mmCIF file of C-alpha atoms and ligand atoms in Angstrom:
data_model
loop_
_atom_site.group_PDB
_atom_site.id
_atom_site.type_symbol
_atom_site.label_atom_id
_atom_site.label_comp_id
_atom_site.label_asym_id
_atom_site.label_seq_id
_atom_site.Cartn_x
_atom_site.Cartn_y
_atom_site.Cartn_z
ATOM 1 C CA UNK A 1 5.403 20.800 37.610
ATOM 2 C CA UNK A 2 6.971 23.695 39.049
ATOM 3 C CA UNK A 3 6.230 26.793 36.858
ATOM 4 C CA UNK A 4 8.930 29.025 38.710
ATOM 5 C CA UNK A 5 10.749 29.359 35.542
ATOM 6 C CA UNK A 6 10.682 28.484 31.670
ATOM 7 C CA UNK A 7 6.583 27.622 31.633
ATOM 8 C CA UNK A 8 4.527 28.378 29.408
ATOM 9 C CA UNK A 9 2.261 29.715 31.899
ATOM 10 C CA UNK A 10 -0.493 31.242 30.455
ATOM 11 C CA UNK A 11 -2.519 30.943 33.828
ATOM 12 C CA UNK A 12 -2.651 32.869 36.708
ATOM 13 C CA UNK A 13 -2.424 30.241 39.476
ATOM 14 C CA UNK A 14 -3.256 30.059 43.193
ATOM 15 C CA UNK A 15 -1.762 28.322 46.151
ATOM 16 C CA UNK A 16 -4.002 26.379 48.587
ATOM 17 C CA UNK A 17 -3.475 26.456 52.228
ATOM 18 C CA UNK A 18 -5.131 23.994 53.979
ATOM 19 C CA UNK A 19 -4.224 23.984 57.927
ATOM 20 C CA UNK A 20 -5.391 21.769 60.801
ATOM 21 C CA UNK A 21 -8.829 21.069 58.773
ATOM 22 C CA UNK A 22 -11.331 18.896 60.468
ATOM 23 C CA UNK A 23 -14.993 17.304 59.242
ATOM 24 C CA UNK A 24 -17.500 15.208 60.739
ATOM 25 C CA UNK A 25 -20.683 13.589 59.348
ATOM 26 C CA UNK A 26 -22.783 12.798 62.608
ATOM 27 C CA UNK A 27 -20.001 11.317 64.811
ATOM 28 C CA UNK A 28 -17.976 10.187 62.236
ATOM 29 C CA UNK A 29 -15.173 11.895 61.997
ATOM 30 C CA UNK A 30 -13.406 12.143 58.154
ATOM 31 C CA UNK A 31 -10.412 14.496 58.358
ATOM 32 C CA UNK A 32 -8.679 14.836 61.373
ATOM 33 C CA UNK A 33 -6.647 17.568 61.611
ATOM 34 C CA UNK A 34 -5.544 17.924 57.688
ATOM 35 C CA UNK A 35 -2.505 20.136 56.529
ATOM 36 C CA UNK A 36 -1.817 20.508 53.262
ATOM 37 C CA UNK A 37 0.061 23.225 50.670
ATOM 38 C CA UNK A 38 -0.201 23.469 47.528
ATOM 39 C CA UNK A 39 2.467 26.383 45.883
ATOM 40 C CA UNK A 40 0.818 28.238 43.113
ATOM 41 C CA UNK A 41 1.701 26.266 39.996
ATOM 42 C CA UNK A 42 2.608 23.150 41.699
ATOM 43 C CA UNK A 43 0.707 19.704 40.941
ATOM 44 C CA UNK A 44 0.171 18.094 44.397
ATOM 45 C CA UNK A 45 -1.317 14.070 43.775
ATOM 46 C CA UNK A 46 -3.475 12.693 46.769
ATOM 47 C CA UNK A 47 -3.596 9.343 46.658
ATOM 48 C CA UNK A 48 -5.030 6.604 49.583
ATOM 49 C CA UNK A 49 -7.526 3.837 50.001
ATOM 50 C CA UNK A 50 -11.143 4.251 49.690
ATOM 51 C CA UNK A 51 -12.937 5.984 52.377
ATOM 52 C CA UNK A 52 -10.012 8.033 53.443
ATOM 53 C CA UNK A 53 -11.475 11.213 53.323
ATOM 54 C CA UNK A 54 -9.781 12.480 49.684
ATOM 55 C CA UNK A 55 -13.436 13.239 48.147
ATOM 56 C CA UNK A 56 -14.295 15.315 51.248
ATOM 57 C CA UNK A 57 -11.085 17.172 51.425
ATOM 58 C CA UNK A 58 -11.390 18.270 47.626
ATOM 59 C CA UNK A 59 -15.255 19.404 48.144
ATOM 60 C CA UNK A 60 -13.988 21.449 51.234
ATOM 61 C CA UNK A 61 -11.685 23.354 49.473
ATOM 62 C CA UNK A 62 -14.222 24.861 47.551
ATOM 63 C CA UNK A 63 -16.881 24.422 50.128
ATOM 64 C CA UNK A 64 -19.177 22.189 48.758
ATOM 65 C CA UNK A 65 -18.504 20.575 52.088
ATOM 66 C CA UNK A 66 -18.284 22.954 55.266
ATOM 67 C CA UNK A 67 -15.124 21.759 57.621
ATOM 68 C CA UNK A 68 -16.054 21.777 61.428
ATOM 69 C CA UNK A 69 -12.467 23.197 62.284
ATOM 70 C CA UNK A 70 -9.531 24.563 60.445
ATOM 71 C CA UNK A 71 -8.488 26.969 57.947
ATOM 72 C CA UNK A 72 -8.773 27.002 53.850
ATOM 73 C CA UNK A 73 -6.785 29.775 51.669
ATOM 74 C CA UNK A 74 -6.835 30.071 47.922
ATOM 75 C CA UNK A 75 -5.106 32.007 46.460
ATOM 76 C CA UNK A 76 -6.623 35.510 47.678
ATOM 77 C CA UNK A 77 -9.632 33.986 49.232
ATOM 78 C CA UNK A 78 -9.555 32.629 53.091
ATOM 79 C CA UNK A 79 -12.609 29.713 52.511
ATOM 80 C CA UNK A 80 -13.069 29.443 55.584
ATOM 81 C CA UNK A 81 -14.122 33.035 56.367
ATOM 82 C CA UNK A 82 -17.016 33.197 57.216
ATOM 83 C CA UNK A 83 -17.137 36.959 55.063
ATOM 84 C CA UNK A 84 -15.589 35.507 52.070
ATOM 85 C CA UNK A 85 -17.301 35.916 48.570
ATOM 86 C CA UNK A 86 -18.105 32.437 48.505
ATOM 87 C CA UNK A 87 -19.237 33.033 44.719
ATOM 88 C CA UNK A 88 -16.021 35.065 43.353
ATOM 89 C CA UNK A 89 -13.802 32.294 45.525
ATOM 90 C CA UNK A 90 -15.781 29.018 43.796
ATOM 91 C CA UNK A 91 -14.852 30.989 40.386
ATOM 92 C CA UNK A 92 -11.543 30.540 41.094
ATOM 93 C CA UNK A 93 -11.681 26.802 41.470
ATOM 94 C CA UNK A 94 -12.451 24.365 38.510
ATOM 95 C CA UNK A 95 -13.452 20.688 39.752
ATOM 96 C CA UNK A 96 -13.587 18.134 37.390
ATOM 97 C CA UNK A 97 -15.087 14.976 39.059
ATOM 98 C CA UNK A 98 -14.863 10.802 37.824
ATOM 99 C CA UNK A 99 -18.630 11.280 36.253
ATOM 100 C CA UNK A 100 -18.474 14.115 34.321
ATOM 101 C CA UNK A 101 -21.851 15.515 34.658
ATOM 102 C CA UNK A 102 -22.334 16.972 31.269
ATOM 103 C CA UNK A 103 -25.454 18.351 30.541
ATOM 104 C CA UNK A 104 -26.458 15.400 27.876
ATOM 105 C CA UNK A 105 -29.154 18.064 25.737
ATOM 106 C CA UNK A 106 -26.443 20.838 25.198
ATOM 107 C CA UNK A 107 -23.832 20.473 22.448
ATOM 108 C CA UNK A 108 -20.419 19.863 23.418
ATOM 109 C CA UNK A 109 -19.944 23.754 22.885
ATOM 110 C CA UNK A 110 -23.095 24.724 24.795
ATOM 111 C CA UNK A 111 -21.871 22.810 27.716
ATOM 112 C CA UNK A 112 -18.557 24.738 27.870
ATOM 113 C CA UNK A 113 -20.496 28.107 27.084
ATOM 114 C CA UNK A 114 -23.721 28.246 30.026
ATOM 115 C CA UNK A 115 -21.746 29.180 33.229
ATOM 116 C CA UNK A 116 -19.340 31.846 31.325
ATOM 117 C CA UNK A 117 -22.829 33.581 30.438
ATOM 118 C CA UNK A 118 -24.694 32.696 33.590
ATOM 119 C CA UNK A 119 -22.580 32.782 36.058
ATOM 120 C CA UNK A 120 -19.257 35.224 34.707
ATOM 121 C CA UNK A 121 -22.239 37.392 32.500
ATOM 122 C CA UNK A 122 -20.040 37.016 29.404
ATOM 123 C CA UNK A 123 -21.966 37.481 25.824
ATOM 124 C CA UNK A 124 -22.823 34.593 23.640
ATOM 125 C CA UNK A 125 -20.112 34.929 21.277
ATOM 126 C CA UNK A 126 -17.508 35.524 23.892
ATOM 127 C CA UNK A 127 -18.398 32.410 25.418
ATOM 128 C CA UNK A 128 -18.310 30.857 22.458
ATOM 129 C CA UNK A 129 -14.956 31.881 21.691
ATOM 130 C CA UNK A 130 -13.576 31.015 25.123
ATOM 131 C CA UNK A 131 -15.014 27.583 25.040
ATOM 132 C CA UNK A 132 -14.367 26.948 21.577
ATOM 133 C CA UNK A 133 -10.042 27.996 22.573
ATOM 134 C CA UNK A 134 -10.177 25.861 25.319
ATOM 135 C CA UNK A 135 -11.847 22.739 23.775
ATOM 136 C CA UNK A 136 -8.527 23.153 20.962
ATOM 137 C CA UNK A 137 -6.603 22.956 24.636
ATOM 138 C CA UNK A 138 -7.692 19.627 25.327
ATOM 139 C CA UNK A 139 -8.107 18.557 21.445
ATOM 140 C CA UNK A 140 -11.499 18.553 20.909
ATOM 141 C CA UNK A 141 -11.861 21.950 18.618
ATOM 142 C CA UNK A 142 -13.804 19.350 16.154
ATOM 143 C CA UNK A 143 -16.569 18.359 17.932
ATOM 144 C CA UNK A 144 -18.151 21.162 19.476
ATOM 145 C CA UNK A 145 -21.249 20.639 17.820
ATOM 146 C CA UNK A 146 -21.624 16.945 19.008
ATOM 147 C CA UNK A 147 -23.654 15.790 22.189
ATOM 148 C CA UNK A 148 -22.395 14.052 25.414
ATOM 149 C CA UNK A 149 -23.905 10.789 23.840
ATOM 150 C CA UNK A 150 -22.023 11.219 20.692
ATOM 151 C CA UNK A 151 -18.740 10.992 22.725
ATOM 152 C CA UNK A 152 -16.362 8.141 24.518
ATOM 153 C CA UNK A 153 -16.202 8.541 27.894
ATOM 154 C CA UNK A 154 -12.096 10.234 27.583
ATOM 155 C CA UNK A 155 -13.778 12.665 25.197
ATOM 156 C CA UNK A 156 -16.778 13.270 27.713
ATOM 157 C CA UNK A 157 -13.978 13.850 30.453
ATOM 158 C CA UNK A 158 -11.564 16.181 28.377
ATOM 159 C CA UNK A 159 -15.087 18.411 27.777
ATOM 160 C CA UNK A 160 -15.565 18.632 31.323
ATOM 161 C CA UNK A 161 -11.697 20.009 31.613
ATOM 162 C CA UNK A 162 -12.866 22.778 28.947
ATOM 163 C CA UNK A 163 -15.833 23.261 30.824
ATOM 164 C CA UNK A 164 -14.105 24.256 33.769
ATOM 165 C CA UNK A 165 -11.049 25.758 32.535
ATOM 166 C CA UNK A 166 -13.298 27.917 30.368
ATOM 167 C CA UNK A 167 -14.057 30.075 34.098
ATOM 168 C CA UNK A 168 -10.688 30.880 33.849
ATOM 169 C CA UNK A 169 -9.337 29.171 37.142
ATOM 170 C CA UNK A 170 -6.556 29.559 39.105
ATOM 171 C CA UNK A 171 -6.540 26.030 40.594
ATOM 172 C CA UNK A 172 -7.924 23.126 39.308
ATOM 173 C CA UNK A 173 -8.780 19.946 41.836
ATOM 174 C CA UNK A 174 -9.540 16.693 40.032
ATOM 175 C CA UNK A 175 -11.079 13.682 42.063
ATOM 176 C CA UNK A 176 -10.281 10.881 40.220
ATOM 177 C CA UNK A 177 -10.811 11.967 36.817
ATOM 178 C CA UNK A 178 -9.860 8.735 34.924
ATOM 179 C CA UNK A 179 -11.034 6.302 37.220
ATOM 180 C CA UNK A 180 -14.117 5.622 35.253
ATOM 181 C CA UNK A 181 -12.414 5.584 31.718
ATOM 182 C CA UNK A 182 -12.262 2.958 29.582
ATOM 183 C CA UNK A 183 -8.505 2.192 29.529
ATOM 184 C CA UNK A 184 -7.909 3.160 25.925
ATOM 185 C CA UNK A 185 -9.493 6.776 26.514
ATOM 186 C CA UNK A 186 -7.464 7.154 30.184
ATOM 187 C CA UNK A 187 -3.921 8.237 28.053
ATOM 188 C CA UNK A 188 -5.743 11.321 26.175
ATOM 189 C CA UNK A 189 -6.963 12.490 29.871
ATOM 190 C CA UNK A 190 -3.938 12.249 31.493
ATOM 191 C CA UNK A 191 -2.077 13.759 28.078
ATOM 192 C CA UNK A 192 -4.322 17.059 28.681
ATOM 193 C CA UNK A 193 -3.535 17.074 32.553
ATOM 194 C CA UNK A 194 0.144 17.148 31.981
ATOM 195 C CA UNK A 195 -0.207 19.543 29.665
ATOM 196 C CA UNK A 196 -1.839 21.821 32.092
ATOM 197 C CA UNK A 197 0.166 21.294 34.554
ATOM 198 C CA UNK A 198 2.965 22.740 32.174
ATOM 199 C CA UNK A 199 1.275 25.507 31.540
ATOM 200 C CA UNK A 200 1.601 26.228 35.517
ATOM 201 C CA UNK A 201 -2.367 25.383 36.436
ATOM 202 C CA UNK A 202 -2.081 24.753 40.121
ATOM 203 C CA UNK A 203 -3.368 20.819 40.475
ATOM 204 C CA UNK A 204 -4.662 19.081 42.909
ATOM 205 C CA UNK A 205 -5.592 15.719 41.683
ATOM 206 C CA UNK A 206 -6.992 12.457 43.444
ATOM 207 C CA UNK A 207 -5.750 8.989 41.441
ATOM 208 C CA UNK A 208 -4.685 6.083 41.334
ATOM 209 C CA UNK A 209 -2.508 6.618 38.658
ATOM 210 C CA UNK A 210 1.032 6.231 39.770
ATOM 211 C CA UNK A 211 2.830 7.120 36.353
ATOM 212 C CA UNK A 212 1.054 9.971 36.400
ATOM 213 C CA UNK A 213 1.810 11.159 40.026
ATOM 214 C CA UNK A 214 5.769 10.084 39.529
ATOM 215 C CA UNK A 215 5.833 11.874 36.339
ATOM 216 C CA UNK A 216 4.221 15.109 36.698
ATOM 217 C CA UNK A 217 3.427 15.719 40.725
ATOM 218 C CA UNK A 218 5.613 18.070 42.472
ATOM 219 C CA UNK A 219 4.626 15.969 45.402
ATOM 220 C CA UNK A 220 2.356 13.258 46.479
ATOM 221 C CA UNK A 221 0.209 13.187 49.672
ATOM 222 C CA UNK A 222 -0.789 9.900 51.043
ATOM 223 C CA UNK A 223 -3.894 10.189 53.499
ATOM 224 C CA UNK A 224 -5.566 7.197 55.298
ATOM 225 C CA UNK A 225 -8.328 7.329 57.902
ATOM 226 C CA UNK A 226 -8.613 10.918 57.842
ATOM 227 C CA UNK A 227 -5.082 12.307 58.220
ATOM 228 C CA UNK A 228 -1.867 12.503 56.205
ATOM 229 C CA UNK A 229 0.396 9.566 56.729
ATOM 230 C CA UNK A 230 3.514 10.331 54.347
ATOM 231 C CA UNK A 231 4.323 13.671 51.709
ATOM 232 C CA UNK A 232 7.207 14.130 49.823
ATOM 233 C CA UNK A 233 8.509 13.883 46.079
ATOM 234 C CA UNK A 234 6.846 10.937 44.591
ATOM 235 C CA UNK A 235 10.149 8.854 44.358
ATOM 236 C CA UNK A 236 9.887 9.085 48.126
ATOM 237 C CA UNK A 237 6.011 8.664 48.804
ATOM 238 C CA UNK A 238 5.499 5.925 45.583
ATOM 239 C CA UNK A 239 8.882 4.424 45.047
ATOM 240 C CA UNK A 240 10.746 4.617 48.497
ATOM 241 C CA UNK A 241 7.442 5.182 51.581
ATOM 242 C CA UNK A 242 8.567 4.729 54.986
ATOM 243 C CA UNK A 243 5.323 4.097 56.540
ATOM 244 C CA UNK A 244 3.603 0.867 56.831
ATOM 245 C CA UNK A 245 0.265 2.235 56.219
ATOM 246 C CA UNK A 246 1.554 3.809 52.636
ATOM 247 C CA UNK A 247 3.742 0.564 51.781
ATOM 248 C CA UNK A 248 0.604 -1.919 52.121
ATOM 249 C CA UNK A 249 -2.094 0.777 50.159
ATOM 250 C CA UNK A 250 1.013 0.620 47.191
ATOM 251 C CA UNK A 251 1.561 -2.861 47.242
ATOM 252 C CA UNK A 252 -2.104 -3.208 46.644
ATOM 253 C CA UNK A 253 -2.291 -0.640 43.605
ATOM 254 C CA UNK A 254 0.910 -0.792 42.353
HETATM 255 P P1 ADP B 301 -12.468 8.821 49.540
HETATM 256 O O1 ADP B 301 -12.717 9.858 48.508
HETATM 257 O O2 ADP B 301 -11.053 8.812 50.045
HETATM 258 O O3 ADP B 301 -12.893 7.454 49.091
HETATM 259 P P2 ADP B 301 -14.600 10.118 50.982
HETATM 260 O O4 ADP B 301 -14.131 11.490 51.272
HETATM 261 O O5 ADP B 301 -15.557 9.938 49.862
HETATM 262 O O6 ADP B 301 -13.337 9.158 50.823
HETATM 263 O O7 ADP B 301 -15.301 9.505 52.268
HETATM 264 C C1 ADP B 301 -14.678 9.496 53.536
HETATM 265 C C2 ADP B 301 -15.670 9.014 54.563
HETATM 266 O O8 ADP B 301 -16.706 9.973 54.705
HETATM 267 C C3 ADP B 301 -16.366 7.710 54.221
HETATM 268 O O9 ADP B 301 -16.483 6.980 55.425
HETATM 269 C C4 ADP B 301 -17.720 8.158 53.728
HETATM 270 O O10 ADP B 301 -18.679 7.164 54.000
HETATM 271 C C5 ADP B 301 -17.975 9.407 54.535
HETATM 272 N N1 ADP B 301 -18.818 10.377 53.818
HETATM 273 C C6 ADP B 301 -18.472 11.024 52.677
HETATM 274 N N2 ADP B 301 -19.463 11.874 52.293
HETATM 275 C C7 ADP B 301 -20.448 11.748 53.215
HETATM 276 C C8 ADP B 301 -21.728 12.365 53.385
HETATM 277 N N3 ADP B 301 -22.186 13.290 52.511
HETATM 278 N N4 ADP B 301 -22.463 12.005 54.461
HETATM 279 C C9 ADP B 301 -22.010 11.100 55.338
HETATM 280 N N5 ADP B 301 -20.817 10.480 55.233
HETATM 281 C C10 ADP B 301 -20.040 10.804 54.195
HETATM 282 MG MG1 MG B 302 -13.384 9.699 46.546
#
């Protein structure tokens, strides 16, 4: 959703710049040439068959994966520099991945506290209080003292949005984040999404959840074998695509 005007925006959002970006494993060549923007505060949905390179883009944009070619901006930071402050950059980013990766012997609170202190230095208490505002953002303020175990898998996933959100970021990129829900806990993910992207978090988020994308993307990207096929508003892309390669993938998932 476009937070030029009338947001709540309580974030400080980032644009992404992604030009011309290019990575191989071995000879196998995943992105081929990518270009991509992302305005600050805009929710950009990347959607496309398996394989097609979406997983690798998002881990390149915060360099989990190193692109052979091309060039990566967020926000202040050029990625793909090779003098950036790789640390202060990742800060920026918040990932929130299909398995969660909680820490299953840390509370629910302790999981959304340990990076704040280790990696951003704050106290104990500040943590705390940072964790505990942003688990009230995504509705769990009531079970911070649970574990991982204690929690369905929609509750496990809106932690790991608290978790991340509590390093204060300025984009978030989500790689399919409800794709291994159980369907009754997807609707309380998504609810939390949408109401981030109101508050003007710059989004980047892989699914396969075409309400979603129609409802709240400013656009949706459509990659296959590595490069971009078809972008535009989602009642282009999803209800009106004019390539063959995006009509087939959406007759499949839709
Ligand atoms: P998607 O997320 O769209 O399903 P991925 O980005 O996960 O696609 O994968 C794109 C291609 O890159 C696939 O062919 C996959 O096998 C390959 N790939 C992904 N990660 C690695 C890796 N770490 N090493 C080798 N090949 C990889
Ligand atoms: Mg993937």
């Amino acid at each position: 959703m476009n937070n030029s005007t009338g947001s709540t925006a309580t974030v400080r959002a980032a644009g992404v710049n992604i030009k011309d970006l290019r990575k191989s494993y071995g000879s196998n060549e995943v992105l081929k040439g990518i270009s991509l923007t992302v305005e600050p505060g805009q929710v950009v949905c990347l959607i496309g068959p398996s394989g097609s390179g979406k997983s690798t883009l998002l881990r390149c944009v915060n360099l989990l994966e190193h692109p052979n070619a091309g060039t990566i901006n967020v926000g202040e930071f050029e990625a793909t520099d090779p003098d950036v402050d790789l640390n202060k950059m990742r800060q920026s980013v918040g990932m929130v991945f299909q398995h969660f990766n909680l820490f299953p012997h840390l509370s629910v609170l302790d999981n959304c506290t340990i990076s704040q202190m280790k990696v951003l230095k704050r106290s104990k208490s500040e943590a705390a209080n940072v964790a505990r505002h942003n688990l009230e953002r995504v509705g769990l303020g009531h079970l911070a003292d649970r574990y991982p175990d204690q929690l369905s898998g929609g509750q496990q996933q809106r932690v790991a949005i608290a978790r991340a959100l509590s390093m204060d970021p300025k984009l978030m990129l989500f790689d399919e984040p409800t794709s291994a829900l159980d369907p009754e806990t997807v609707g309380d993910v998504l609810a939390v999404m949408r109401k981030l992207a109101q508050e003007g978090m710059t989004m980047l988020v892989v699914t396969h959840e075409m309400g979603f994308a129609r409802e709240v993307a400013d656009r949706v990207v459509f990659m296959d074998a590595g490069v971009v096929v078809e972008e535009g508003p989602a009642e282009h892309v999803i209800s009106a695509p004019t390539q063959p390669r995006t009509k087939e993938f959406l007759r499949r998932v839709l």
